[in-house]
Amino acid sequence: MNTAQDNRFQAIISHAKEYGFVFPSSEIYDGLSAVYDYGPYGSELKKNIRDYWWKSMTQMHDNIVGIDAAIFMHPTTWKASGHIDNFSDPMIDNKDSKKRYRVDHLIEEHAAKLKEEGKEDLAENILQEMEMLDAKSDFTGLKKLIDDNKMVCSVSNTTNWTDIRQFNLMFKTEFGAIASDNPEDNIVYLRPETAQGIFVNFLNVQKTARLKIPFGIAQTGKAFRNEIVARQFIFRMREFEQMEMQFFIRPGTQKEWYEHWKAERLKWHLSLGIPAEKYRYHNHTKLAHYADAALDIEYDFPIGFKEVEGIHSRTDFDLSNHQKYSGKKLTYFDTEINQHYIPYVIETSIGLDRMFLLILSHSYDEETITKEDGSKDSRVVMHIPEKIAPIKLAVLPLVKKDGLPDIARDIIKDCRPYFKCFYEEKDAIGRRYRRQDAIGTPYCVTVDHQTKEDNTVTLRHRDSMQQSRIHIKEIKDKLFQSLNL
Ligand code: GAP
């Protein structure tokens, strides 16, 4: 990340806090690392993104239904899914500073430093070598790479490293108060992905919703990962929310459905009006334990191109393993071909918080404006896609007297059942417009003395700042049309 990108990222983080989008969790106690709370406008925006995704899945497809599974699951779930054995990152500690690093991050940071020093070739060689080593098992090779290149800890500046060890990312807790000689008996995990709640309910859903393959099950909800290096604001969190959809298909058709969902999901992103050049696909060369093909949809964040969503061809790995560990049959009878089989699965998995960061990154703008008299002014404006903006309409009486507040409140009363409105009468009108720009409100209506004469108001658009005079009766329709509600 260069200085300009870093400055922009820091400005977005400050803005998110100052304008009630995101706060550090339990801030009065100095916060909790990589855990965040969403404020008044953040929680609205987050809900709107979630709803937009949910609608695109469960309302726009006859063959996709939703569920809401519990966060706690039977512990054997995680044995069957492979998370107990495989969901870990190699890590290394510096003995002097006691700072813990994810091995790939330590190596990448070292390579980035070399690049800054102009040693591009050496940096590329190190990264290539890391790519070629098996990051999950070749700890000797990775340790040698760190030692040979004299990689230092950023705190102690020494090369005094421990051996590399695996670190499981699942949080454990105790369940119930069952007396047992073996403390392991009471252990449950906080789910690290929502997907398993879908897999274990596969037959319940298929039967009760009378679904035929191909069909999908969608879910949104919290997931938890004890990330070793959790930083970069809400990009990598320890408690976060996922929006996942498992699409169950006939074995042998996975390639075509993988291509289908790859295209569909990018279309969803673009439907929010975000430019296509800000996105790219990244195919995985090293696959997760459950996948036979996988790619990321990456977005050009201020911290560089990074994953926002994953599309995974998960084969029949999860259902087969749940069948094996539970002893319950999880096959489907396909009446078209007269065959029983365990379905294959294409998964689309997007982080809600990461999508939220994407929207902040796309929207944040520091604009210089030329006023009518030629003088310069500036504003911070959030160009949040209108249909997911936290507030859709602010209604502002020009002054707090002469009956203007009453008219403004009547407008709010009329519009509020249909979209989120905001009323404000304090401060000069220009300052009120700026505050709405800063939280991304697409429309402001100003009630003035002329309103009393002819029932018209001024409608101001956030992005163009253009104003037009419309009749009070037209406000609702104008917003319906423009927001595509
Ligand atoms: N069920 C598949 C799965 O969980 P993943 O690639 O590990 O796949 C899917 O996660 C998405 O969840 C990611 O693309 C990202 O948007 C989000 N995500 C994963 N870990 C996260 C974290 N620590 N903080 C915020 N979002 C995260």
Coordinates of C-alpha atoms in Angstrom, one line a residue, residues 2 20 123 272 310:
N2 CA 1.5 3.4 -1.0
G20 CA -21.7 6.6 13.0
A123 CA 11.3 -10.3 -3.6
L272 CA -25.0 -1.8 -7.6
G310 CA -15.4 -16.9 -3.0

